């Protein structure tokens, strides 16, 4: 049981390049999330998904796209990277909120630098 | 505006001393409340959570937190810190009218001195 995994762990991009971050979970969770972490700002929600084939915007969605083609995978895409997207990205998954066992399980993070 | 506030950006504590980290929230209804810990270069690990019931919650690694509705607070405590407790601690909430949208405080960095 690997939990939540993220690929890659590190990446350096030039401005304007594109890339996709992959998140995978093996806990059969319906809900999945993408966050970015910046110093002094905690984690901010980019996009989330409440099930296969669904996605929704979070707090800071601009410049990102997501897809949830399979229940276990949640992809985060940057179509044209900007230096402001330099950050650490975390994926998380959970059961449906409201249940007593609810919590979000986090992956180890992807450190992205855009030059 | 709805928010989660951790007033202390940085706390230094001696090994063996007690630790208290503050968290205040501003929401119409009591949200679900969480404390997460992040060690350097690592992901986030859940320490404890509060949904309802007993206002004193026990977590992992010897941590506990107390929910105080009148103060809109959910402070984290540990009676005696260990060097391994040096990390960043995040308070987070899930508003009950915004399912799934975990909102984080800015975090408190804890440094443990010998």
XYZ file of C-alpha atoms in Angstrom:
229
model
C 0.000 0.000 0.000
C 1.968 2.993 -1.297
C -0.660 5.601 -0.360
C -0.296 8.725 -2.484
C 2.628 8.970 -4.874
C 3.744 11.857 -7.069
C 5.878 11.960 -10.196
C 8.345 13.607 -10.667
C 9.927 14.690 -7.378
C 11.841 17.599 -8.892
C 11.612 19.506 -12.159
C 13.124 22.621 -13.666
C 11.283 24.306 -16.532
C 11.965 27.309 -18.693
C 9.283 29.958 -18.994
C 6.714 28.912 -21.582
C 7.393 25.190 -21.375
C 4.663 22.753 -20.469
C 4.600 19.758 -18.172
C 2.293 17.340 -16.404
C 2.515 16.228 -12.798
C 1.115 12.798 -12.021
C -0.568 11.810 -8.786
C -1.593 8.256 -8.029
C -3.397 6.765 -5.028
C -4.100 3.146 -4.180
C -6.681 3.704 -1.425
C -9.733 3.744 -3.729
C -10.505 7.328 -2.699
C -13.148 9.265 -4.581
C -11.742 12.703 -3.805
C -8.362 13.972 -5.005
C -6.737 17.386 -4.708
C -3.825 19.457 -5.950
C -2.237 22.097 -3.717
C 0.680 24.425 -4.037
C 2.836 25.440 -1.083
C 4.615 28.770 -0.964
C 6.581 30.212 1.974
C 4.371 31.967 4.519
C 1.153 31.013 2.753
C 0.461 27.466 3.836
C -1.061 25.221 1.180
C -3.561 26.574 -1.314
C -5.991 24.445 -3.267
C -5.525 24.564 -7.045
C -8.084 22.053 -8.322
C -9.874 19.061 -6.930
C -11.955 16.127 -8.103
C -14.900 14.405 -6.465
C -14.754 11.351 -8.673
C -13.558 9.874 -11.939
C -14.254 12.208 -14.833
C -14.972 15.239 -12.631
C -12.843 18.256 -11.755
C -13.481 21.586 -10.049
C -11.585 24.791 -9.398
C -10.044 25.573 -6.066
C -8.610 28.777 -4.684
C -5.805 29.372 -7.232
C -6.707 27.582 -10.496
C -5.357 30.054 -13.066
C -2.583 28.689 -15.273
C -3.333 25.059 -14.418
C -5.481 22.326 -15.884
C -6.349 18.924 -14.458
C -7.786 15.633 -15.566
C -9.161 12.588 -13.749
C -9.538 9.927 -16.415
C -9.012 7.085 -13.959
C -10.136 6.989 -10.342
C -6.635 6.362 -9.048
C -4.892 9.117 -11.027
C -5.120 12.899 -10.950
C -2.995 14.885 -13.396
C -1.978 18.523 -13.048
C -0.887 20.329 -16.200
C 0.941 23.560 -16.780
C 0.460 24.593 -20.416
C 2.854 27.561 -20.397
C 4.927 27.729 -17.245
C 5.636 31.068 -15.579
C 8.139 31.938 -12.823
C 5.166 32.596 -10.505
C 4.434 28.873 -10.685
C 7.686 28.034 -8.953
C 6.435 26.167 -5.908
C 6.117 22.827 -4.188
C 3.076 20.916 -5.382
C 1.245 18.419 -3.228
C -1.399 15.948 -4.203
C -3.848 14.533 -1.688
C -6.748 12.108 -1.621
C -9.608 11.341 0.714
C -12.906 9.614 1.223
C -16.024 11.746 0.994
C -15.988 14.584 3.541
C -18.460 14.289 6.395
C -17.581 10.732 7.324
C -15.938 10.122 10.685
C -12.787 8.664 9.123
C -12.338 11.634 6.808
C -8.844 13.046 6.428
C -6.702 13.996 3.479
C -3.651 11.869 2.739
C -0.777 13.722 1.150
C 1.895 12.720 -1.312
C 5.584 13.622 -0.835
C 5.450 16.667 -3.107
C 6.996 17.858 -6.368
C 9.413 20.765 -6.271
C 9.039 22.794 -9.470
C 11.305 25.642 -10.485
C 10.468 27.834 -13.482
C 13.348 29.956 -14.776
C -14.018 36.685 5.542
C -13.460 33.028 6.256
C -9.924 32.369 7.435
C -7.563 30.240 9.465
C -4.966 32.112 11.496
C -1.807 30.845 13.101
C -0.494 33.905 14.935
C 3.006 32.552 15.529
C 5.188 32.221 12.457
C 8.139 30.860 14.389
C 8.541 29.337 17.859
C 11.736 28.253 19.585
C 11.425 25.806 22.455
C 13.935 23.907 24.569
C 13.941 20.140 24.451
C 11.826 18.845 27.312
C 9.785 22.031 27.605
C 6.111 22.270 26.805
C 4.804 23.531 23.481
C 1.567 25.249 22.532
C 0.701 26.304 18.992
C -2.251 28.575 18.423
C -4.915 28.327 15.760
C -7.972 30.525 15.327
C -10.636 30.245 12.671
C -13.343 32.488 11.368
C -16.323 30.612 9.930
C -20.055 30.794 10.417
C -20.416 27.225 11.634
C -17.794 25.147 13.410
C -15.720 23.530 10.690
C -13.853 20.264 10.827
C -10.450 20.998 12.376
C -7.081 19.399 11.725
C -3.442 19.706 12.680
C -0.799 18.513 10.241
C 2.986 18.336 10.654
C 5.542 18.700 7.883
C 9.140 17.673 8.465
C 11.771 19.253 6.202
C 11.454 18.061 2.619
C 8.524 15.822 3.459
C 4.811 15.689 2.850
C 2.171 16.408 5.468
C 1.208 13.977 8.208
C -2.020 14.228 10.178
C -1.481 14.695 13.919
C -5.111 14.853 15.001
C -8.564 16.056 14.023
C -11.797 17.286 15.575
C -15.247 16.826 14.123
C -17.495 16.848 17.198
C -17.777 15.457 20.719
C -15.038 15.624 23.339
C -13.273 18.950 22.962
C -9.879 17.555 24.021
C -8.473 15.456 21.222
C -5.517 13.106 21.490
C -3.254 12.600 18.505
C -0.106 10.851 17.486
C 3.407 11.559 18.788
C 2.081 12.718 22.167
C 0.192 15.743 20.813
C -3.231 16.900 21.918
C -5.476 19.778 20.929
C -8.356 21.523 22.594
C -11.348 22.926 20.756
C -12.847 26.029 22.324
C -16.000 27.143 20.556
C -16.254 30.424 22.479
C -12.783 31.435 21.309
C -12.960 29.864 17.830
C -9.674 28.200 18.648
C -8.058 24.809 18.230
C -4.672 24.993 19.941
C -2.120 22.206 19.745
C -0.081 21.166 22.783
C 2.661 18.803 23.779
C 3.837 18.526 27.396
C 7.484 17.737 26.619
C 9.029 18.273 23.205
C 11.689 16.100 21.627
C 14.287 17.217 19.108
C 12.384 15.241 16.475
C 9.392 17.579 16.912
C 11.246 20.298 15.008
C 9.047 20.826 11.962
C 6.395 23.068 10.496
C 2.897 22.699 11.864
C -0.251 23.565 9.975
C -3.730 24.086 11.284
C -6.394 23.371 8.672
C -10.171 23.427 8.452
C -12.848 22.015 6.208
C -15.833 24.347 6.331
C -19.040 22.363 6.618
C -20.545 24.375 3.755
C -17.568 23.764 1.475
C -16.957 20.044 1.546
C -13.502 18.899 0.592
C -11.920 22.344 0.459
C -9.270 22.053 3.132
C -8.074 25.542 4.068
C -4.694 25.911 5.715
C -3.172 28.406 8.055
C 0.200 29.856 7.119
C 2.039 27.465 9.414
C 4.215 27.705 12.524
C 7.868 26.728 12.297
C 9.049 25.030 15.497
C 12.737 24.983 16.370
C 13.888 22.760 19.237
C 17.077 23.718 21.067
C 19.168 21.388 23.237
